[in-house]
């Protein structure tokens, strides 16, 4: 990892990396676990913002589909 990336590590990035690692491990056998986990951590420093943005968009879509929200819109 690069020095600048190490300084950006926090709990959320590590949690994101571990979750990616677990998901990949369920799908296939990971032979070089330490190396793969290192790659997950490095990639998470760059991916987490994108994943948070996408999940925020999905939450907003589900919020707008909520029956009470639609009722308010219809009632004016």
GROMACS .gro file of N, CA and C in nm:
model
  228
    1UNK      N    1   0.084  -0.118   0.000
    1UNK     CA    2   0.000   0.000   0.000
    1UNK      C    3   0.088   0.124   0.000
    2UNK      N    4   0.034   0.227  -0.052
    2UNK     CA    5   0.106   0.353  -0.055
    2UNK      C    6   0.092   0.423   0.078
    3UNK      N    7   0.192   0.506   0.113
    3UNK     CA    8   0.190   0.573   0.242
    3UNK      C    9   0.065   0.659   0.260
    4UNK      N   10   0.023   0.728   0.157
    4UNK     CA   11  -0.095   0.812   0.167
    4UNK      C   12  -0.221   0.732   0.193
    5UNK      N   13  -0.229   0.614   0.135
    5UNK     CA   14  -0.346   0.529   0.154
    5UNK      C   15  -0.352   0.471   0.295
    6UNK      N   16  -0.238   0.440   0.353
    6UNK     CA   17  -0.235   0.386   0.488
    6UNK      C   18  -0.290   0.488   0.587
    7UNK      N   19  -0.261   0.615   0.565
    7UNK     CA   20  -0.310   0.720   0.653
    7UNK      C   21  -0.460   0.738   0.647
    8UNK      N   22  -0.522   0.691   0.540
    8UNK     CA   23  -0.667   0.704   0.523
    8UNK      C   24  -0.746   0.587   0.581
    9UNK      N   25  -0.678   0.485   0.629
    9UNK     CA   26  -0.748   0.367   0.681
    9UNK      C   27  -0.828   0.403   0.806
   10UNK      N   28  -0.947   0.348   0.815
   10UNK     CA   29  -1.028   0.362   0.935
   10UNK      C   30  -1.114   0.237   0.949
   11UNK      N   31  -1.194   0.234   1.053
   11UNK     CA   32  -1.278   0.117   1.081
   11UNK      C   33  -1.367   0.082   0.963
   12UNK      N   34  -1.428   0.182   0.901
   12UNK     CA   35  -1.525   0.158   0.794
   12UNK      C   36  -1.458   0.099   0.669
   13UNK      N   37  -1.338   0.142   0.640
   13UNK     CA   38  -1.265   0.088   0.525
   13UNK      C   39  -1.227  -0.058   0.551
   14UNK      N   40  -1.180  -0.086   0.672
   14UNK     CA   41  -1.144  -0.225   0.705
   14UNK      C   42  -1.267  -0.314   0.704
   15UNK      N   43  -1.378  -0.264   0.760
   15UNK     CA   44  -1.503  -0.342   0.760
   15UNK      C   45  -1.549  -0.369   0.617
   16UNK      N   46  -1.540  -0.268   0.531
   16UNK     CA   47  -1.576  -0.282   0.390
   16UNK      C   48  -1.489  -0.389   0.324
   17UNK      N   49  -1.360  -0.385   0.351
   17UNK     CA   50  -1.266  -0.482   0.292
   17UNK      C   51  -1.296  -0.624   0.340
   18UNK      N   52  -1.321  -0.639   0.469
   18UNK     CA   53  -1.351  -0.772   0.524
   18UNK      C   54  -1.481  -0.827   0.464
   19UNK      N   55  -1.580  -0.741   0.448
   19UNK     CA   56  -1.706  -0.786   0.387
   19UNK      C   57  -1.686  -0.828   0.242
   20UNK      N   58  -1.603  -0.754   0.167
   20UNK     CA   59  -1.572  -0.793   0.029
   20UNK      C   60  -1.498  -0.927   0.027
   21UNK      N   61  -1.405  -0.944   0.121
   21UNK     CA   62  -1.329  -1.068   0.130
   21UNK      C   63  -1.422  -1.185   0.160
   22UNK      N   64  -1.512  -1.169   0.257
   22UNK     CA   65  -1.606  -1.275   0.293
   22UNK      C   66  -1.697  -1.311   0.175
   23UNK      N   67  -1.744  -1.210   0.103
   23UNK     CA   68  -1.830  -1.236  -0.012
   23UNK      C   69  -1.755  -1.315  -0.119
   24UNK      N   70  -1.632  -1.275  -0.146
   24UNK     CA   71  -1.552  -1.346  -0.247
   24UNK      C   72  -1.521  -1.488  -0.202
   25UNK      N   73  -1.497  -1.506  -0.073
   25UNK     CA   74  -1.463  -1.637  -0.019
   25UNK      C   75  -1.582  -1.734  -0.027
   26UNK      N   76  -1.704  -1.681  -0.019
   26UNK     CA   77  -1.822  -1.766  -0.033
   26UNK      C   78  -1.837  -1.815  -0.177
   27UNK      N   79  -1.793  -1.736  -0.273
   27UNK     CA   80  -1.810  -1.769  -0.414
   27UNK      C   81  -1.701  -1.862  -0.468
   28UNK      N   82  -1.581  -1.848  -0.414
   28UNK     CA   83  -1.469  -1.928  -0.466
   28UNK      C   84  -1.366  -1.949  -0.356
   29UNK      N   85  -1.278  -2.046  -0.377
   29UNK     CA   86  -1.171  -2.071  -0.282
   29UNK      C   87  -1.059  -1.970  -0.305
   30UNK      N   88  -1.018  -1.904  -0.199
   30UNK     CA   89  -0.909  -1.807  -0.209
   30UNK      C   90  -0.783  -1.875  -0.157
   31UNK      N   91  -0.685  -1.892  -0.244
   31UNK     CA   92  -0.563  -1.964  -0.207
   31UNK      C   93  -0.469  -1.878  -0.126
   32UNK      N   94  -0.445  -1.757  -0.170
   32UNK     CA   95  -0.350  -1.667  -0.104
   32UNK      C   96  -0.430  -1.563  -0.026
   33UNK      N   97  -0.478  -1.605   0.091
   33UNK     CA   98  -0.573  -1.524   0.168
   33UNK      C   99  -0.515  -1.389   0.212
   34UNK      N  100  -0.394  -1.388   0.261
   34UNK     CA  101  -0.333  -1.263   0.310
   34UNK      C  102  -0.317  -1.164   0.195
   35UNK      N  103  -0.266  -1.211   0.083
   35UNK     CA  104  -0.250  -1.123  -0.033
   35UNK      C  105  -0.383  -1.071  -0.085
   36UNK      N  106  -0.483  -1.159  -0.085
   36UNK     CA  107  -0.616  -1.119  -0.132
   36UNK      C  108  -0.676  -1.017  -0.036
   37UNK      N  109  -0.659  -1.038   0.094
   37UNK     CA  110  -0.711  -0.943   0.193
   37UNK      C  111  -0.641  -0.808   0.180
   38UNK      N  112  -0.511  -0.810   0.157
   38UNK     CA  113  -0.438  -0.685   0.135
   38UNK      C  114  -0.495  -0.610   0.015
   39UNK      N  115  -0.522  -0.683  -0.092
   39UNK     CA  116  -0.579  -0.621  -0.212
   39UNK      C  117  -0.718  -0.564  -0.182
   40UNK      N  118  -0.797  -0.637  -0.103
   40UNK     CA  119  -0.930  -0.588  -0.065
   40UNK      C  120  -0.920  -0.459   0.014
   41UNK      N  121  -0.824  -0.453   0.106
   41UNK     CA  122  -0.807  -0.332   0.187
   41UNK      C  123  -0.763  -0.217   0.098
   42UNK      N  124  -0.666  -0.241   0.011
   42UNK     CA  125  -0.620  -0.134  -0.078
   42UNK      C  126  -0.734  -0.084  -0.167
   43UNK      N  127  -0.808  -0.176  -0.226
   43UNK     CA  128  -0.918  -0.138  -0.314
   43UNK      C  129  -1.030  -0.067  -0.237
   44UNK      N  130  -1.052  -0.107  -0.113
   44UNK     CA  131  -1.158  -0.045  -0.033
   44UNK      C  132  -1.132   0.102  -0.006
   45UNK      N  133  -1.005   0.141   0.002
   45UNK     CA  134  -0.975   0.282   0.025
   45UNK      C  135  -1.027   0.368  -0.090
   46UNK      N  136  -1.044   0.307  -0.207
   46UNK     CA  137  -1.092   0.380  -0.324
   46UNK      C  138  -1.238   0.348  -0.358
   47UNK      N  139  -1.285   0.230  -0.321
   47UNK     CA  140  -1.421   0.186  -0.358
   47UNK      C  141  -1.529   0.230  -0.260
   48UNK      N  142  -1.494   0.254  -0.136
   48UNK     CA  143  -1.596   0.275  -0.033
   48UNK      C  144  -1.684   0.396  -0.064
   49UNK      N  145  -1.627   0.502  -0.118
   49UNK     CA  146  -1.707   0.620  -0.152
   49UNK      C  147  -1.811   0.587  -0.258
   50UNK      N  148  -1.774   0.508  -0.356
   50UNK     CA  149  -1.866   0.470  -0.462
   50UNK      C  150  -1.977   0.381  -0.407
   51UNK      N  151  -1.940   0.284  -0.323
   51UNK     CA  152  -2.041   0.194  -0.265
   51UNK      C  153  -2.138   0.269  -0.175
   52UNK      N  154  -2.089   0.367  -0.100
   52UNK     CA  155  -2.176   0.446  -0.013
   52UNK      C  156  -2.271   0.530  -0.098
   53UNK      N  157  -2.220   0.587  -0.205
   53UNK     CA  158  -2.304   0.668  -0.293
   53UNK      C  159  -2.415   0.584  -0.357
   54UNK      N  160  -2.380   0.466  -0.404
   54UNK     CA  161  -2.479   0.377  -0.467
   54UNK      C  162  -2.584   0.333  -0.365
   55UNK      N  163  -2.540   0.299  -0.243
   55UNK     CA  164  -2.638   0.256  -0.142
   55UNK      C  165  -2.727   0.373  -0.102
   56UNK      N  166  -2.673   0.495  -0.101
   56UNK     CA  167  -2.755   0.613  -0.071
   56UNK      C  168  -2.861   0.636  -0.177
   57UNK      N  169  -2.824   0.617  -0.302
   57UNK     CA  170  -2.920   0.632  -0.412
   57UNK      C  171  -3.029   0.526  -0.400
   58UNK      N  172  -2.990   0.402  -0.368
   58UNK     CA  173  -3.088   0.294  -0.354
   58UNK      C  174  -3.182   0.320  -0.235
   59UNK      N  175  -3.128   0.374  -0.126
   59UNK     CA  176  -3.212   0.407  -0.011
   59UNK      C  177  -3.312   0.516  -0.047
   60UNK      N  178  -3.268   0.615  -0.124
   60UNK     CA  179  -3.357   0.725  -0.164
   60UNK      C  180  -3.468   0.671  -0.255
   61UNK      N  181  -3.435   0.581  -0.345
   61UNK     CA  182  -3.536   0.522  -0.433
   61UNK      C  183  -3.641   0.446  -0.353
   62UNK      N  184  -3.596   0.368  -0.254
   62UNK     CA  185  -3.693   0.292  -0.174
   62UNK      C  186  -3.775   0.387  -0.086
   63UNK      N  187  -3.717   0.495  -0.040
   63UNK     CA  188  -3.790   0.595   0.039
   63UNK      C  189  -3.900   0.659  -0.044
   64UNK      N  190  -3.868   0.691  -0.168
   64UNK     CA  191  -3.967   0.756  -0.255
   64UNK      C  192  -4.080   0.663  -0.294
   65UNK      N  193  -4.057   0.531  -0.286
   65UNK     CA  194  -4.161   0.434  -0.319
   65UNK      C  195  -4.249   0.400  -0.198
   66UNK      N  196  -4.213   0.452  -0.081
   66UNK     CA  197  -4.288   0.421   0.041
   66UNK      C  198  -4.432   0.469   0.027
   67UNK      N  199  -4.531   0.388   0.070
   67UNK     CA  200  -4.672   0.424   0.052
   67UNK      C  201  -4.711   0.557   0.116
   68UNK      N  202  -4.659   0.589   0.233
   68UNK     CA  203  -4.695   0.715   0.298
   68UNK      C  204  -4.641   0.836   0.222
   69UNK      N  205  -4.525   0.823   0.164
   69UNK     CA  206  -4.467   0.932   0.085
   69UNK      C  207  -4.554   0.955  -0.037
   70UNK      N  208  -4.594   0.849  -0.105
   70UNK     CA  209  -4.679   0.861  -0.224
   70UNK      C  210  -4.815   0.916  -0.189
   71UNK      N  211  -4.868   0.881  -0.071
   71UNK     CA  212  -4.997   0.933  -0.027
   71UNK      C  213  -4.991   1.084  -0.008
   72UNK      N  214  -4.881   1.132   0.052
   72UNK     CA  215  -4.864   1.276   0.071
   72UNK      C  216  -4.861   1.349  -0.063
   73UNK      N  217  -4.790   1.291  -0.159
   73UNK     CA  218  -4.781   1.353  -0.292
   73UNK      C  219  -4.919   1.361  -0.356
   74UNK      N  220  -4.998   1.255  -0.343
   74UNK     CA  221  -5.130   1.252  -0.406
   74UNK      C  222  -5.226   1.351  -0.338
   75UNK      N  223  -5.212   1.368  -0.206
   75UNK     CA  224  -5.302   1.456  -0.132
   75UNK      C  225  -5.266   1.602  -0.150
   76UNK      N  226  -5.144   1.628  -0.195
   76UNK     CA  227  -5.104   1.765  -0.222
   76UNK      C  228  -5.032   1.823  -0.112
   0.00000   0.00000   0.00000
